[in-house]
Amino acid sequence: SLYAPSAVVISKTQGASADAPAQRAVTLRCLPVGGDHPAPEKACAALREAGGDPAALPRYVEDTGRVCTREYRPVTVSVQGVWDGRRIDHAQTFSNSCELEKQTASVYAF
Amino acid sequence: SLYAPSAVVISKTQGASADAPAQRAVTLRCLPVGGDHPAPEKACAALREAGGDPAALPRYVEDTGRVCTREYRPVTVSVQGVWDGRRIDHAQTFSNSCELEKQTASVYAF
């Protein structure tokens, strides 16, 4: 394709450490959209809005007013690969899966 | 699937720096085999033989006796993602694309 490639592996695991073995992982390609992510169009749109920076996702995801409990059952997510040709190696821990979904919408919903 | 996930993004760029923007990237999933790598079965078999360590590939790839020139036109490749659930973030520069292909066979042939 004409664009510098955007292709990432997004992985998820229970617990607060990025070194814990990933339990689930999906691939995501954008421009053109592809991979085995369950909602590739939405995930690509969210990452594009965040300028390809997964850490910025919470700032761009629409606040649906959803309220999460303060339960601490941490989930750690990672995004590794290239976005517009630039290498990405992002890891972030959320206090529970409700917070994860609330702050990042479709990107880690798999 | 029953296995800890193995899914990676493999990228390639001219030049000797892993920070240079990737020009090409493919996704590869193993167990089950998938992604948009042109030869996913072969690439998965090669990475499995190397114990999921891209740096070990040259030790396992069959020497076809192919001779490469000593021309210096470096190519840098990266493998990022998870293998058996473990995070991988590998980058390696080869002196030219003939050496790359000779030492790593199908993995970076895209």
GROMACS .gro file of C-alpha atoms in nm:
model
  220
    1SER     CA    1   0.000   0.000   0.000
    2LEU     CA    2   0.109   0.360  -0.042
    3TYR     CA    3   0.113   0.426   0.330
    4ALA     CA    4   0.394   0.341   0.572
    5PRO     CA    5   0.258   0.024   0.735
    6SER     CA    6   0.038   0.020   1.045
    7ALA     CA    7   0.025  -0.334   1.188
    8VAL     CA    8   0.020  -0.426   1.555
    9VAL     CA    9  -0.023  -0.718   1.790
   10ILE     CA   10  -0.252  -0.631   2.081
   11SER     CA   11  -0.228  -0.864   2.382
   12LYS     CA   12  -0.396  -0.887   2.721
   13THR     CA   13  -0.330  -1.064   3.051
   14GLN     CA   14  -0.471  -1.077   3.403
   15GLY     CA   15  -0.251  -0.907   3.662
   16ALA     CA   16  -0.041  -0.594   3.684
   17SER     CA   17   0.279  -0.707   3.509
   18ALA     CA   18   0.360  -0.666   3.141
   19ASP     CA   19   0.602  -0.955   3.180
   20ALA     CA   20   0.330  -1.202   3.276
   21PRO     CA   21   0.255  -1.433   2.978
   22ALA     CA   22  -0.014  -1.288   2.753
   23GLN     CA   23  -0.337  -1.488   2.770
   24ARG     CA   24  -0.493  -1.348   2.455
   25ALA     CA   25  -0.356  -1.168   2.150
   26VAL     CA   26  -0.500  -1.037   1.825
   27THR     CA   27  -0.344  -0.886   1.516
   28LEU     CA   28  -0.464  -0.554   1.372
   29ARG     CA   29  -0.370  -0.390   1.043
   30CYS     CA   30  -0.490  -0.044   0.945
   31LEU     CA   31  -0.489   0.117   0.598
   32PRO     CA   32  -0.601  -0.132   0.472
   33VAL     CA   33  -0.801  -0.264   0.770
   34GLY     CA   34  -0.732  -0.628   0.854
   35GLY     CA   35  -0.611  -0.879   1.110
   36ASP     CA   36  -0.809  -1.100   1.345
   37HIS     CA   37  -0.919  -0.826   1.585
   38PRO     CA   38  -1.298  -0.865   1.633
   39ALA     CA   39  -1.371  -0.496   1.545
   40PRO     CA   40  -1.082  -0.382   1.325
   41GLU     CA   41  -1.252  -0.071   1.180
   42LYS     CA   42  -1.340   0.067   1.525
   43ALA     CA   43  -1.000  -0.020   1.671
   44CYS     CA   44  -0.819   0.144   1.376
   45ALA     CA   45  -1.036   0.457   1.404
   46ALA     CA   46  -0.972   0.485   1.780
   47LEU     CA   47  -0.594   0.442   1.739
   48ARG     CA   48  -0.588   0.691   1.451
   49GLU     CA   49  -0.777   0.948   1.662
   50ALA     CA   50  -0.518   0.895   1.936
   51GLY     CA   51  -0.244   0.967   1.683
   52GLY     CA   52  -0.122   0.607   1.695
   53ASP     CA   53  -0.040   0.646   2.065
   54PRO     CA   54  -0.223   0.380   2.270
   55ALA     CA   55  -0.145   0.574   2.590
   56ALA     CA   56  -0.358   0.863   2.458
   57LEU     CA   57  -0.666   0.647   2.396
   58PRO     CA   58  -0.845   0.737   2.721
   59ARG     CA   59  -0.832   1.106   2.627
   60TYR     CA   60  -1.014   1.042   2.299
   61VAL     CA   61  -1.265   0.771   2.393
   62GLU     CA   62  -1.616   0.908   2.441
   63ASP     CA   63  -1.724   0.906   2.807
   64THR     CA   64  -2.047   0.707   2.813
   65GLY     CA   65  -2.101   0.797   3.180
   66ARG     CA   66  -2.044   0.430   3.262
   67VAL     CA   67  -1.951   0.380   3.626
   68CYS     CA   68  -1.706   0.109   3.727
   69THR     CA   69  -1.656  -0.037   4.074
   70ARG     CA   70  -1.324   0.034   4.249
   71GLU     CA   71  -1.259  -0.340   4.256
   72TYR     CA   72  -0.888  -0.411   4.202
   73ARG     CA   73  -0.857  -0.697   3.955
   74PRO     CA   74  -0.583  -0.554   3.732
   75VAL     CA   75  -0.561  -0.623   3.359
   76THR     CA   76  -0.245  -0.541   3.160
   77VAL     CA   77  -0.259  -0.473   2.788
   78SER     CA   78   0.019  -0.434   2.531
   79VAL     CA   79   0.039  -0.291   2.180
   80GLN     CA   80   0.349  -0.386   1.982
   81GLY     CA   81   0.431  -0.329   1.616
   82VAL     CA   82   0.447  -0.037   1.375
   83TRP     CA   83   0.215   0.258   1.324
   84ASP     CA   84   0.275   0.473   1.015
   85GLY     CA   85   0.607   0.287   1.003
   86ARG     CA   86   0.706   0.396   1.357
   87ARG     CA   87   0.777   0.121   1.611
   88ILE     CA   88   0.529   0.098   1.901
   89ASP     CA   89   0.593  -0.093   2.225
   90HIS     CA   90   0.323   0.007   2.472
   91ALA     CA   91   0.208  -0.162   2.794
   92GLN     CA   92  -0.052  -0.032   3.040
   93THR     CA   93  -0.229  -0.172   3.347
   94PHE     CA   94  -0.592  -0.090   3.431
   95SER     CA   95  -0.745  -0.150   3.777
   96ASN     CA   96  -1.014  -0.379   3.634
   97SER     CA   97  -1.162  -0.481   3.300
   98CYS     CA   98  -1.455  -0.238   3.338
   99GLU     CA   99  -1.208   0.053   3.357
  100LEU     CA  100  -1.017  -0.091   3.064
  101GLU     CA  101  -1.326  -0.101   2.847
  102LYS     CA  102  -1.459   0.234   2.968
  103GLN     CA  103  -1.130   0.412   2.887
  104THR     CA  104  -1.037   0.236   2.563
  105ALA     CA  105  -1.364   0.121   2.407
  106SER     CA  106  -1.308  -0.130   2.123
  107VAL     CA  107  -0.927  -0.150   2.103
  108TYR     CA  108  -0.884  -0.416   2.376
  109ALA     CA  109  -1.233  -0.568   2.351
  110PHE     CA  110  -1.145  -0.924   2.254
  111SER     CA  111  -0.704  -2.168   2.131
  112LEU     CA  112  -0.554  -2.382   2.405
  113TYR     CA  113  -0.206  -2.248   2.355
  114ALA     CA  114  -0.064  -1.923   2.495
  115PRO     CA  115  -0.084  -1.695   2.190
  116SER     CA  116   0.191  -1.660   1.928
  117ALA     CA  117   0.126  -1.353   1.715
  118VAL     CA  118   0.387  -1.113   1.581
  119VAL     CA  119   0.434  -0.820   1.349
  120ILE     CA  120   0.742  -0.861   1.128
  121SER     CA  121   0.872  -0.541   0.969
  122LYS     CA  122   1.155  -0.451   0.737
  123THR     CA  123   1.337  -0.133   0.630
  124GLN     CA  124   1.639  -0.030   0.424
  125GLY     CA  125   1.933   0.092   0.630
  126ALA     CA  126   2.102  -0.005   0.954
  127SER     CA  127   1.871   0.160   1.210
  128ALA     CA  128   1.576  -0.005   1.383
  129ASP     CA  129   1.439   0.346   1.442
  130ALA     CA  130   1.409   0.421   1.071
  131PRO     CA  131   1.041   0.398   0.966
  132ALA     CA  132   0.943   0.046   0.859
  133GLN     CA  133   0.875   0.024   0.485
  134ARG     CA  134   0.694  -0.309   0.494
  135ALA     CA  135   0.523  -0.508   0.767
  136VAL     CA  136   0.326  -0.832   0.784
  137THR     CA  137   0.136  -1.004   1.061
  138LEU     CA  138   0.197  -1.369   1.152
  139ARG     CA  139   0.000  -1.592   1.388
  140CYS     CA  140   0.109  -1.945   1.475
  141LEU     CA  141  -0.100  -2.223   1.633
  142PRO     CA  142  -0.331  -2.168   1.448
  143VAL     CA  143  -0.135  -2.040   1.147
  144GLY     CA  144  -0.262  -1.708   1.011
  145GLY     CA  145  -0.185  -1.345   0.932
  146ASP     CA  146  -0.092  -1.181   0.604
  147HIS     CA  147   0.265  -1.316   0.588
  148PRO     CA  148   0.309  -1.467   0.237
  149ALA     CA  149   0.435  -1.806   0.374
  150PRO     CA  150   0.290  -1.837   0.724
  151GLU     CA  151   0.344  -2.216   0.763
  152LYS     CA  152   0.715  -2.194   0.674
  153ALA     CA  153   0.770  -1.882   0.886
  154CYS     CA  154   0.596  -2.042   1.187
  155ALA     CA  155   0.800  -2.363   1.147
  156ALA     CA  156   1.128  -2.167   1.127
  157LEU     CA  157   1.044  -1.957   1.436
  158ARG     CA  158   0.931  -2.265   1.627
  159GLU     CA  159   1.259  -2.444   1.543
  160ALA     CA  160   1.445  -2.138   1.672
  161GLY     CA  161   1.251  -2.165   1.998
  162GLY     CA  162   1.061  -1.844   1.924
  163ASP     CA  163   1.389  -1.650   1.928
  164PRO     CA  164   1.435  -1.462   1.596
  165ALA     CA  165   1.802  -1.402   1.681
  166ALA     CA  166   1.857  -1.780   1.669
  167LEU     CA  167   1.712  -1.822   1.321
  168PRO     CA  168   2.049  -1.822   1.138
  169ARG     CA  169   2.160  -2.120   1.348
  170TYR     CA  170   1.864  -2.331   1.239
  171VAL     CA  171   1.817  -2.229   0.875
  172GLU     CA  172   1.953  -2.487   0.632
  173ASP     CA  173   2.270  -2.366   0.456
  174THR     CA  174   2.192  -2.395   0.085
  175GLY     CA  175   2.552  -2.309  -0.002
  176ARG     CA  176   2.424  -1.985  -0.151
  177VAL     CA  177   2.700  -1.726  -0.179
  178CYS     CA  178   2.624  -1.356  -0.128
  179THR     CA  179   2.836  -1.062  -0.237
  180ARG     CA  180   2.998  -0.852   0.037
  181GLU     CA  181   2.802  -0.552  -0.088
  182TYR     CA  182   2.694  -0.333   0.205
  183ARG     CA  183   2.330  -0.234   0.151
  184PRO     CA  184   2.200  -0.298   0.502
  185VAL     CA  185   1.846  -0.416   0.575
  186THR     CA  186   1.700  -0.401   0.927
  187VAL     CA  187   1.422  -0.635   1.035
  188SER     CA  188   1.207  -0.639   1.348
  189VAL     CA  189   0.984  -0.897   1.516
  190GLN     CA  190   0.747  -0.762   1.778
  191GLY     CA  191   0.462  -0.934   1.961
  192VAL     CA  192   0.412  -1.247   2.171
  193TRP     CA  193   0.541  -1.601   2.128
  194ASP     CA  194   0.388  -1.866   2.355
  195GLY     CA  195   0.258  -1.566   2.547
  196ARG     CA  196   0.607  -1.420   2.601
  197ARG     CA  197   0.673  -1.068   2.471
  198ILE     CA  198   0.922  -1.044   2.182
  199ASP     CA  199   1.090  -0.720   2.070
  200HIS     CA  200   1.370  -0.815   1.831
  201ALA     CA  201   1.561  -0.602   1.577
  202GLN     CA  202   1.856  -0.714   1.363
  203THR     CA  203   2.053  -0.562   1.074
  204PHE     CA  204   2.193  -0.771   0.788
  205SER     CA  205   2.461  -0.643   0.550
  206ASN     CA  206   2.240  -0.694   0.246
  207SER     CA  207   1.914  -0.861   0.149
  208CYS     CA  208   2.095  -1.168   0.009
  209GLU     CA  209   2.249  -1.232   0.353
  210LEU     CA  210   1.910  -1.170   0.514
  211GLU     CA  211   1.742  -1.432   0.298
  212LYS     CA  212   2.032  -1.678   0.320
  213GLN     CA  213   2.035  -1.668   0.700
  214THR     CA  214   1.661  -1.651   0.771
  215ALA     CA  215   1.490  -1.819   0.474
  216SER     CA  216   1.115  -1.751   0.467
  217VAL     CA  217   1.061  -1.545   0.785
  218TYR     CA  218   1.148  -1.205   0.629
  219ALA     CA  219   1.070  -1.295   0.268
  220PHE     CA  220   0.794  -1.045   0.194
   0.00000   0.00000   0.00000
